[in-house]
CSV table of C-alpha atoms in Angstrom, one decimal:
chain,number,residue,atom,x,y,z
A,1,MET,CA,100.6,124.8,121.0
A,2,LYS,CA,98.4,127.6,119.5
A,3,ILE,CA,95.5,126.2,117.7
A,4,ILE,CA,93.3,128.3,115.4
A,5,ARG,CA,89.8,127.7,114.4
A,6,THR,CA,89.5,128.3,110.7
A,7,ASN,CA,88.1,127.3,107.2
A,8,SER,CA,89.4,125.3,104.2
A,9,GLU,CA,89.9,129.0,102.6
A,10,ASN,CA,92.7,129.3,105.4
A,11,PRO,CA,96.2,129.3,103.4
A,12,ASP,CA,97.8,127.5,106.4
A,13,PHE,CA,95.3,124.8,106.2
A,14,ILE,CA,95.8,124.5,102.4
A,15,ALA,CA,99.4,124.3,102.9
A,16,LEU,CA,99.3,121.6,105.3
A,17,VAL,CA,96.9,119.7,103.1
A,18,LYS,CA,99.3,119.6,100.6
A,19,LEU,CA,101.8,118.4,102.5
A,20,LEU,CA,99.5,115.2,103.8
A,21,ASP,CA,98.0,114.8,100.0
A,22,ILE,CA,101.9,113.8,99.3
A,23,ASP,CA,102.2,111.8,102.4
A,24,LEU,CA,99.3,109.8,101.3
A,25,VAL,CA,100.5,109.2,97.8
A,26,GLU,CA,103.9,108.3,99.0
A,27,ARG,CA,101.7,105.3,101.0
A,28,TYR,CA,99.0,104.8,98.8
A,29,GLY,CA,100.6,105.5,95.2
A,30,GLU,CA,98.2,105.4,92.3
A,31,LYS,CA,95.4,104.0,94.8
A,32,GLN,CA,95.2,107.7,95.8
A,33,ALA,CA,93.7,108.8,93.0
A,34,PHE,CA,90.5,107.0,94.3
A,35,PHE,CA,90.7,108.9,97.6
A,36,SER,CA,91.5,112.4,96.5
A,37,GLN,CA,88.1,112.9,95.0
A,38,PHE,CA,86.5,112.5,98.2
A,39,ASN,CA,88.6,115.0,100.1
A,40,LYS,CA,88.0,118.6,98.0
A,41,LEU,CA,88.1,121.5,100.2
A,42,ASP,CA,85.3,123.3,99.1
A,43,SER,CA,82.5,121.7,101.4
A,44,ILE,CA,85.1,121.7,104.9
A,45,LYS,CA,83.6,125.0,107.0
A,46,ASN,CA,85.2,123.9,110.1
A,47,SER,CA,89.1,123.2,110.4
A,48,VAL,CA,92.0,124.1,112.9
A,49,VAL,CA,95.6,124.7,112.4
A,50,VAL,CA,97.9,124.1,115.1
A,51,TYR,CA,101.1,126.2,115.5
A,52,HIS,CA,104.3,125.6,118.0
A,53,ASP,CA,105.6,129.4,118.2
A,54,ASP,CA,105.0,130.5,114.9
A,55,GLU,CA,105.7,127.4,113.0
A,56,LEU,CA,102.8,126.0,111.1
A,57,VAL,CA,102.7,122.1,112.3
A,58,ALA,CA,99.4,120.5,112.0
A,59,CYS,CA,96.0,120.6,110.9
A,60,GLY,CA,92.3,118.7,110.6
A,61,ALA,CA,88.9,119.6,109.8
A,62,PHE,CA,85.4,118.0,109.9
A,63,LYS,CA,82.0,118.8,107.5
A,64,GLU,CA,78.3,117.6,108.0
A,65,TYR,CA,77.9,114.1,106.9
A,66,ILE,CA,74.5,114.5,105.3
A,67,ASP,CA,73.7,110.5,105.3
A,68,GLN,CA,73.7,110.3,109.0
A,69,PRO,CA,71.9,112.8,110.9
A,70,ASN,CA,73.8,114.7,113.9
A,71,THR,CA,77.2,113.5,112.2
A,72,VAL,CA,80.0,114.9,111.3
A,73,GLU,CA,83.0,113.5,109.4
A,74,ILE,CA,86.6,114.0,110.5
A,75,LYS,CA,88.8,114.8,107.5
A,76,ARG,CA,92.5,116.1,106.4
A,77,MET,CA,94.2,115.2,110.1
A,78,TYR,CA,97.7,115.9,109.7
A,79,VAL,CA,101.0,116.6,111.8
A,80,SER,CA,104.4,117.7,110.5
A,81,PRO,CA,106.5,115.0,110.7
A,82,ALA,CA,109.1,116.3,113.1
A,83,TYR,CA,106.1,116.9,115.6
A,84,ARG,CA,104.4,113.6,115.5
A,85,ASN,CA,104.2,111.3,119.2
A,86,GLN,CA,103.7,114.5,121.0
A,87,GLY,CA,100.0,114.4,121.5
A,88,ILE,CA,99.4,117.2,118.6
A,89,ALA,CA,97.0,114.8,116.9
A,90,LYS,CA,94.9,114.2,119.9
A,91,LEU,CA,94.9,118.1,120.8
A,92,ILE,CA,93.1,118.9,117.4
A,93,LEU,CA,90.6,115.9,117.9
A,94,ASN,CA,89.8,117.2,121.0
A,95,GLU,CA,89.4,120.9,119.6
A,96,LEU,CA,87.2,119.1,116.8
A,97,GLU,CA,85.2,116.9,119.2
A,98,LYS,CA,84.4,120.6,121.2
A,99,TRP,CA,83.5,122.7,118.1
A,100,ALA,CA,81.2,119.8,116.8
A,101,LYS,CA,79.4,119.4,120.2
A,102,GLU,CA,78.8,123.2,120.3
A,103,LEU,CA,77.2,122.8,117.0
A,104,ASN,CA,75.0,120.1,118.6
A,105,PHE,CA,76.3,117.1,116.6
A,106,GLU,CA,76.1,114.0,118.2
A,107,HIS,CA,78.7,111.4,116.3
A,108,LEU,CA,81.9,111.6,114.6
A,109,ILE,CA,83.1,109.2,111.8
A,110,LEU,CA,86.1,109.3,110.0
A,111,GLU,CA,88.0,107.2,107.3
A,112,THR,CA,91.6,106.1,107.3
A,113,GLY,CA,93.4,104.1,105.6
A,114,ASN,CA,94.9,100.6,106.2
A,115,LYS,CA,98.7,101.9,106.0
A,116,GLN,CA,98.4,104.4,108.3
A,117,PRO,CA,99.0,102.3,111.5
A,118,GLU,CA,100.2,105.6,114.0
A,119,ALA,CA,96.3,107.0,112.6
A,120,ILE,CA,94.6,104.1,113.6
A,121,ARG,CA,96.2,104.0,117.5
A,122,LEU,CA,95.5,107.6,117.6
A,123,TYR,CA,91.9,106.8,117.0
A,124,GLU,CA,91.5,103.7,118.6
A,125,LYS,CA,93.0,105.2,121.7
A,126,TYR,CA,90.7,108.1,121.4
A,127,GLY,CA,87.8,106.2,121.7
A,128,PHE,CA,86.7,105.5,118.1
A,129,ASN,CA,85.1,102.0,117.4
A,130,TYR,CA,85.2,100.2,114.0
A,131,ILE,CA,81.9,100.4,111.9
A,132,PRO,CA,81.1,98.7,108.5
A,133,ASN,CA,82.5,100.8,105.9
A,134,TYR,CA,80.4,103.6,104.7
A,135,GLY,CA,79.4,105.7,101.6
A,136,GLN,CA,82.2,105.9,98.8
A,137,TYR,CA,84.4,103.3,101.0
A,138,ILE,CA,81.9,100.5,100.9
A,139,GLY,CA,83.9,97.7,99.6
A,140,VAL,CA,87.1,99.5,99.5
A,141,GLU,CA,89.8,97.3,101.1
A,142,GLU,CA,92.4,100.2,102.4
A,143,SER,CA,89.7,101.8,104.1
A,144,LEU,CA,89.1,101.6,107.7
A,145,CYS,CA,86.0,103.2,109.3
A,146,MET,CA,85.4,104.4,113.0
A,147,GLN,CA,82.8,106.2,114.7
A,148,LYS,CA,82.5,108.3,118.0
A,149,LYS,CA,79.8,109.7,119.9
A,150,ILE,CA,80.3,112.6,121.7
């Protein structure tokens, strides 16, 4: 596996995010339109893409969360279905955490959905703890918010 640090303008990152968006619409239907407004790529300066040999297989990103000091929000995590359950998502989280730490951030936060059990299990195993829903996710039944100190 090869992990490349990049940003949201990277064409491979954009291609994977499109696949992620299709997956989320399949899971949440029309409700996904609400979440899509918070997943714009223009404010993401830190993203990673993962290749197996030359095949593009996964991505993830973070952006600074301005409402909480020293905190980044994990965004746009996706692993192609053929490569799931192989530890790739953990590799992505390791790289994002390392990068955030290099930039002197102290906390990771994220929002995931209640119809994504594989993501929930990953974040729990990776040491994230549940927190009250933050920001735009307050009062959103489908949202689960988590945090990890790095």
